[in-house]
mmCIF file of C-alpha atoms in Angstrom:
data_model
loop_
_atom_site.group_PDB
_atom_site.id
_atom_site.type_symbol
_atom_site.label_atom_id
_atom_site.label_comp_id
_atom_site.label_asym_id
_atom_site.label_seq_id
_atom_site.Cartn_x
_atom_site.Cartn_y
_atom_site.Cartn_z
ATOM 1 C CA ASP A 1 -13.580 5.244 10.219
ATOM 2 C CA ALA A 2 -9.952 4.037 10.906
ATOM 3 C CA GLY A 3 -8.444 5.961 13.920
ATOM 4 C CA ILE A 4 -6.240 8.324 11.951
ATOM 5 C CA THR A 5 -5.810 12.016 12.749
ATOM 6 C CA GLN A 6 -3.815 14.389 10.756
ATOM 7 C CA SER A 7 -2.693 17.810 12.002
ATOM 8 C CA PRO A 8 -2.708 20.427 11.256
ATOM 9 C CA ARG A 9 -5.719 20.237 8.520
ATOM 10 C CA HIS A 10 -4.679 23.479 6.810
ATOM 11 C CA LYS A 11 -1.504 25.416 6.942
ATOM 12 C CA VAL A 12 -0.141 28.496 4.938
ATOM 13 C CA THR A 13 3.659 29.256 5.346
ATOM 14 C CA GLU A 14 6.357 31.044 3.622
ATOM 15 C CA THR A 15 9.157 29.552 1.435
ATOM 16 C CA GLY A 16 12.141 28.570 3.517
ATOM 17 C CA THR A 17 10.336 27.794 6.663
ATOM 18 C CA PRO A 18 10.465 24.403 8.359
ATOM 19 C CA VAL A 19 7.057 22.607 8.469
ATOM 20 C CA THR A 20 6.085 19.430 10.257
ATOM 21 C CA LEU A 21 2.939 17.335 9.669
ATOM 22 C CA ARG A 22 1.735 14.838 12.087
ATOM 23 C CA CYS A 23 -0.088 11.621 11.602
ATOM 24 C CA HIS A 24 -1.442 9.955 14.729
ATOM 25 C CA GLN A 25 -3.178 6.583 14.760
ATOM 26 C CA THR A 26 -5.119 4.694 17.481
ATOM 27 C CA GLU A 27 -5.148 1.256 15.519
ATOM 28 C CA ASN A 28 -1.639 0.088 16.644
ATOM 29 C CA HIS A 29 -0.888 -0.637 12.950
ATOM 30 C CA ARG A 30 2.670 -1.349 11.998
ATOM 31 C CA TYR A 31 2.685 0.310 8.632
ATOM 32 C CA MET A 32 2.276 4.214 8.106
ATOM 33 C CA TYR A 33 2.670 6.186 4.869
ATOM 34 C CA TRP A 34 2.836 9.846 3.678
ATOM 35 C CA TYR A 35 1.384 10.606 0.323
ATOM 36 C CA ARG A 36 1.090 13.833 -1.623
ATOM 37 C CA GLN A 37 -1.730 14.568 -4.163
ATOM 38 C CA ASP A 38 -1.414 16.978 -6.945
ATOM 39 C CA PRO A 39 -3.360 17.632 -10.093
ATOM 40 C CA GLY A 40 -2.120 15.577 -13.004
ATOM 41 C CA HIS A 41 -0.047 13.368 -10.886
ATOM 42 C CA GLY A 42 -2.618 11.492 -8.540
ATOM 43 C CA LEU A 43 -1.167 10.269 -5.275
ATOM 44 C CA ARG A 44 2.399 9.660 -4.783
ATOM 45 C CA LEU A 45 4.291 8.051 -2.017
ATOM 46 C CA ILE A 46 6.874 10.337 -0.042
ATOM 47 C CA HIS A 47 8.038 8.142 2.725
ATOM 48 C CA TYR A 48 6.785 5.007 4.601
ATOM 49 C CA SER A 49 7.426 3.243 7.930
ATOM 50 C CA TYR A 50 7.183 -0.435 8.686
ATOM 51 C CA GLY A 51 7.799 -0.194 12.405
ATOM 52 C CA VAL A 52 9.128 2.080 15.073
ATOM 53 C CA LYS A 53 12.365 3.901 13.834
ATOM 54 C CA ASP A 54 12.013 1.792 10.499
ATOM 55 C CA THR A 55 11.461 4.177 7.567
ATOM 56 C CA ASP A 56 12.287 4.234 3.886
ATOM 57 C CA LYS A 57 11.988 6.460 0.856
ATOM 58 C CA GLY A 58 8.995 6.512 -1.648
ATOM 59 C CA GLU A 59 9.144 7.860 -5.226
ATOM 60 C CA VAL A 60 9.095 11.614 -4.258
ATOM 61 C CA SER A 61 11.179 11.823 -1.251
ATOM 62 C CA ASP A 62 13.512 14.669 -2.093
ATOM 63 C CA GLY A 63 13.062 17.672 0.316
ATOM 64 C CA TYR A 64 11.255 15.472 2.938
ATOM 65 C CA SER A 65 12.223 13.622 6.024
ATOM 66 C CA VAL A 66 10.253 11.495 8.457
ATOM 67 C CA SER A 67 10.388 10.216 11.896
ATOM 68 C CA ARG A 68 8.591 7.515 13.773
ATOM 69 C CA SER A 69 9.636 7.322 17.578
ATOM 70 C CA LYS A 70 6.406 5.413 18.570
ATOM 71 C CA THR A 71 3.936 3.121 16.947
ATOM 72 C CA GLU A 72 1.136 5.781 16.816
ATOM 73 C CA ASP A 73 3.000 8.846 15.424
ATOM 74 C CA PHE A 74 4.520 9.426 11.983
ATOM 75 C CA LEU A 75 5.943 12.981 11.307
ATOM 76 C CA LEU A 76 6.729 14.407 7.985
ATOM 77 C CA THR A 77 8.992 17.328 7.975
ATOM 78 C CA LEU A 78 9.817 19.763 5.184
ATOM 79 C CA GLU A 79 13.184 21.139 6.336
ATOM 80 C CA SER A 80 13.029 24.220 4.118
ATOM 81 C CA ALA A 81 9.525 24.602 2.411
ATOM 82 C CA THR A 82 9.418 25.461 -1.349
ATOM 83 C CA SER A 83 6.479 26.438 -3.407
ATOM 84 C CA SER A 84 6.691 23.032 -5.241
ATOM 85 C CA GLN A 85 5.756 21.462 -2.033
ATOM 86 C CA THR A 86 2.229 23.102 -2.026
ATOM 87 C CA SER A 87 0.015 20.193 -2.054
ATOM 88 C CA VAL A 88 -2.556 18.028 -0.172
ATOM 89 C CA TYR A 89 -0.774 15.481 2.089
ATOM 90 C CA PHE A 90 -2.425 12.282 3.143
ATOM 91 C CA CYS A 91 -1.227 9.746 5.887
ATOM 92 C CA ALA A 92 -2.350 6.195 5.514
ATOM 93 C CA ILE A 93 -2.096 3.052 7.636
ATOM 94 C CA THR A 94 -2.366 -0.708 7.426
ATOM 95 C CA SER A 95 -1.634 -3.680 9.550
ATOM 96 C CA GLU A 96 -0.178 -5.857 6.766
ATOM 97 C CA GLY A 97 1.774 -4.690 3.684
ATOM 98 C CA ASN A 98 -0.431 -6.503 1.158
ATOM 99 C CA GLN A 99 -3.764 -5.161 2.884
ATOM 100 C CA PRO A 100 -5.655 -2.015 1.981
ATOM 101 C CA GLN A 101 -4.580 1.149 3.338
ATOM 102 C CA HIS A 102 -6.893 3.592 5.293
ATOM 103 C CA PHE A 103 -6.269 7.364 4.841
ATOM 104 C CA GLY A 104 -6.537 10.314 7.088
ATOM 105 C CA ASP A 105 -8.523 13.420 6.258
ATOM 106 C CA GLY A 106 -5.430 15.136 4.639
ATOM 107 C CA THR A 107 -3.466 18.293 5.221
ATOM 108 C CA ARG A 108 -3.706 21.221 2.840
ATOM 109 C CA LEU A 109 -0.376 22.856 2.737
ATOM 110 C CA SER A 110 0.332 26.151 0.838
ATOM 111 C CA ILE A 111 3.840 27.517 0.601
ATOM 112 C CA LEU A 112 3.874 31.056 -0.422
ATOM 113 C CA ARG B 1 4.589 4.362 -19.785
ATOM 114 C CA LYS B 2 2.785 4.909 -16.453
ATOM 115 C CA GLU B 3 2.754 2.195 -13.941
ATOM 116 C CA VAL B 4 -0.971 2.285 -13.546
ATOM 117 C CA GLU B 5 -3.054 3.587 -16.323
ATOM 118 C CA GLN B 6 -6.861 4.318 -16.249
ATOM 119 C CA ASP B 7 -9.449 5.443 -18.682
ATOM 120 C CA PRO B 8 -9.111 9.153 -18.556
ATOM 121 C CA GLY B 9 -12.920 9.803 -18.449
ATOM 122 C CA PRO B 10 -14.844 11.733 -17.427
ATOM 123 C CA PHE B 11 -17.916 9.541 -17.395
ATOM 124 C CA ASN B 12 -21.242 11.215 -17.404
ATOM 125 C CA VAL B 13 -24.122 8.801 -17.172
ATOM 126 C CA PRO B 14 -27.784 8.908 -15.983
ATOM 127 C CA GLU B 15 -29.039 7.318 -12.953
ATOM 128 C CA GLY B 16 -29.611 3.482 -13.392
ATOM 129 C CA ALA B 17 -26.899 3.135 -15.922
ATOM 130 C CA THR B 18 -24.247 0.504 -16.062
ATOM 131 C CA VAL B 19 -20.579 2.031 -16.271
ATOM 132 C CA ALA B 20 -17.322 0.130 -16.558
ATOM 133 C CA PHE B 21 -13.906 1.413 -15.620
ATOM 134 C CA ASN B 22 -10.708 -0.156 -16.972
ATOM 135 C CA CYS B 23 -7.051 -0.068 -15.632
ATOM 136 C CA THR B 24 -3.754 -1.618 -16.728
ATOM 137 C CA TYR B 25 -0.621 -2.028 -14.838
ATOM 138 C CA SER B 26 2.933 -2.561 -16.037
ATOM 139 C CA ASN B 27 4.565 -4.502 -13.174
ATOM 140 C CA SER B 28 3.910 -8.239 -13.639
ATOM 141 C CA ALA B 29 5.136 -8.806 -9.972
ATOM 142 C CA SER B 30 2.378 -6.687 -8.527
ATOM 143 C CA GLN B 31 0.746 -8.447 -5.562
ATOM 144 C CA SER B 32 -2.535 -6.893 -4.600
ATOM 145 C CA PHE B 33 -5.095 -4.587 -6.331
ATOM 146 C CA PHE B 34 -7.835 -2.244 -5.089
ATOM 147 C CA TRP B 35 -10.311 0.185 -6.228
ATOM 148 C CA TYR B 36 -10.677 3.265 -4.139
ATOM 149 C CA ARG B 37 -13.213 6.140 -4.431
ATOM 150 C CA GLN B 38 -12.488 9.730 -3.689
ATOM 151 C CA ASP B 39 -15.030 12.439 -3.292
ATOM 152 C CA CYS B 40 -14.130 16.083 -4.048
ATOM 153 C CA ARG B 41 -11.674 17.436 -1.379
ATOM 154 C CA LYS B 42 -11.792 14.230 0.675
ATOM 155 C CA GLU B 43 -9.517 11.372 1.350
ATOM 156 C CA PRO B 44 -9.494 8.239 -0.794
ATOM 157 C CA LYS B 45 -11.645 5.403 0.647
ATOM 158 C CA LEU B 46 -11.515 1.655 0.029
ATOM 159 C CA LEU B 47 -14.288 0.596 -2.365
ATOM 160 C CA MET B 48 -13.082 -2.903 -2.764
ATOM 161 C CA SER B 49 -10.179 -5.218 -3.113
ATOM 162 C CA VAL B 50 -9.680 -7.079 -6.341
ATOM 163 C CA TYR B 51 -9.037 -10.783 -6.637
ATOM 164 C CA SER B 52 -8.227 -13.091 -9.520
ATOM 165 C CA SER B 53 -11.496 -14.902 -9.146
ATOM 166 C CA GLY B 54 -13.471 -11.706 -9.506
ATOM 167 C CA ASN B 55 -15.495 -10.259 -6.538
ATOM 168 C CA GLU B 56 -18.747 -8.550 -6.187
ATOM 169 C CA ASP B 57 -20.137 -6.171 -3.497
ATOM 170 C CA GLY B 58 -23.643 -5.256 -4.133
ATOM 171 C CA ARG B 59 -23.856 -3.248 -7.406
ATOM 172 C CA PHE B 60 -20.009 -3.328 -7.723
ATOM 173 C CA THR B 61 -18.092 -6.001 -9.450
ATOM 174 C CA ALA B 62 -14.235 -6.102 -9.749
ATOM 175 C CA GLN B 63 -12.211 -8.255 -12.037
ATOM 176 C CA LEU B 64 -8.390 -9.004 -12.413
ATOM 177 C CA ASN B 65 -6.732 -10.587 -15.387
ATOM 178 C CA ARG B 66 -3.056 -11.151 -14.408
ATOM 179 C CA ALA B 67 -2.164 -12.398 -17.810
ATOM 180 C CA SER B 68 -3.252 -9.105 -19.385
ATOM 181 C CA GLN B 69 -2.336 -7.100 -16.397
ATOM 182 C CA TYR B 70 -5.874 -5.580 -16.451
ATOM 183 C CA ILE B 71 -8.376 -4.591 -13.712
ATOM 184 C CA SER B 72 -11.794 -3.515 -14.126
ATOM 185 C CA LEU B 73 -14.752 -2.364 -12.114
ATOM 186 C CA LEU B 74 -18.317 -2.500 -13.007
ATOM 187 C CA ILE B 75 -21.032 -0.346 -11.414
ATOM 188 C CA ARG B 76 -24.630 -1.390 -12.053
ATOM 189 C CA ASP B 77 -27.719 0.691 -11.428
ATOM 190 C CA SER B 78 -25.760 3.956 -10.862
ATOM 191 C CA LYS B 79 -26.908 6.170 -8.103
ATOM 192 C CA LEU B 80 -26.413 9.930 -7.733
ATOM 193 C CA SER B 81 -24.075 9.059 -4.701
ATOM 194 C CA ASP B 82 -21.767 7.011 -6.873
ATOM 195 C CA SER B 83 -20.526 10.410 -8.413
ATOM 196 C CA ALA B 84 -16.743 10.497 -7.407
ATOM 197 C CA THR B 85 -13.368 9.835 -8.681
ATOM 198 C CA TYR B 86 -12.455 6.132 -8.962
ATOM 199 C CA LEU B 87 -8.797 5.240 -8.336
ATOM 200 C CA CYS B 88 -7.269 2.071 -9.455
ATOM 201 C CA VAL B 89 -4.448 0.986 -7.030
ATOM 202 C CA VAL B 90 -1.754 -1.592 -7.292
ATOM 203 C CA ASN B 91 0.505 -2.925 -4.555
ATOM 204 C CA LYS B 92 3.847 -3.513 -6.462
ATOM 205 C CA GLY B 93 5.289 -5.806 -3.876
ATOM 206 C CA SER B 94 9.058 -6.072 -3.495
ATOM 207 C CA ALA B 95 12.116 -8.302 -3.922
ATOM 208 C CA GLY B 96 12.060 -11.394 -1.724
ATOM 209 C CA GLY B 97 8.316 -11.282 -1.520
ATOM 210 C CA THR B 98 7.969 -9.026 1.429
ATOM 211 C CA SER B 99 5.218 -6.387 0.862
ATOM 212 C CA TYR B 100 5.709 -2.930 2.504
ATOM 213 C CA GLY B 101 2.474 -1.694 1.019
ATOM 214 C CA LYS B 102 4.059 0.647 -1.539
ATOM 215 C CA LEU B 103 1.058 1.463 -3.531
ATOM 216 C CA THR B 104 0.861 2.979 -7.034
ATOM 217 C CA PHE B 105 -2.282 4.922 -7.855
ATOM 218 C CA GLY B 106 -3.844 5.638 -11.264
ATOM 219 C CA GLN B 107 -4.648 9.201 -11.882
ATOM 220 C CA GLY B 108 -8.365 8.333 -11.437
ATOM 221 C CA THR B 109 -11.502 8.489 -13.486
ATOM 222 C CA ILE B 110 -14.212 11.037 -12.775
ATOM 223 C CA LEU B 111 -17.766 9.644 -12.665
ATOM 224 C CA THR B 112 -20.783 11.916 -12.734
ATOM 225 C CA VAL B 113 -24.303 10.315 -12.348
ATOM 226 C CA HIS B 114 -27.031 12.826 -13.307
ATOM 227 C CA PRO B 115 -30.812 12.522 -12.681
#
């Protein structure tokens, strides 16, 4: 399996609290992505990074921010979590933009 | 219209059956295409990339028709272990030709293979 680690794997928190999810890779890949997966919507791109300090928005970026201060780590932050952000979050990586992406194990986040 | 549309399924087939999944995409500038499989409560895993010339990997065959914007996956001699959700995935590409890997996923088709 591709060297991707997501943490935490599970989290339950309350509305209004800040939450940070971490994606760590050992592949030295340039591109990293955050997706969320919800019933009826499939996987949707939140934010992505194409290099250190280079990030951009995906299709469902409202309420989320990201940071990438080094190649191996891509952080997703929910500044003030809402119940609508309850979801399964997947990180993915790839070496080239037109190549397949490899996914981490996912983080199950519940906002109560 | 959704950017990537798949057969809704579910498909319920006996072992040994041949099953075909179809997918259409709306963006004619899409650059690359993939099939992923996802087991229950697991991450998506790449099954195969899809090329215009068609490609085969064991019991799996994928086809791409750019003119019709249509992708297919054929599974022959189905096994119990093929039971999963199959995701059609399209890389939209971007202006200027640079691909940042912004993928669009279909909602998936559930396959159950029974004894």
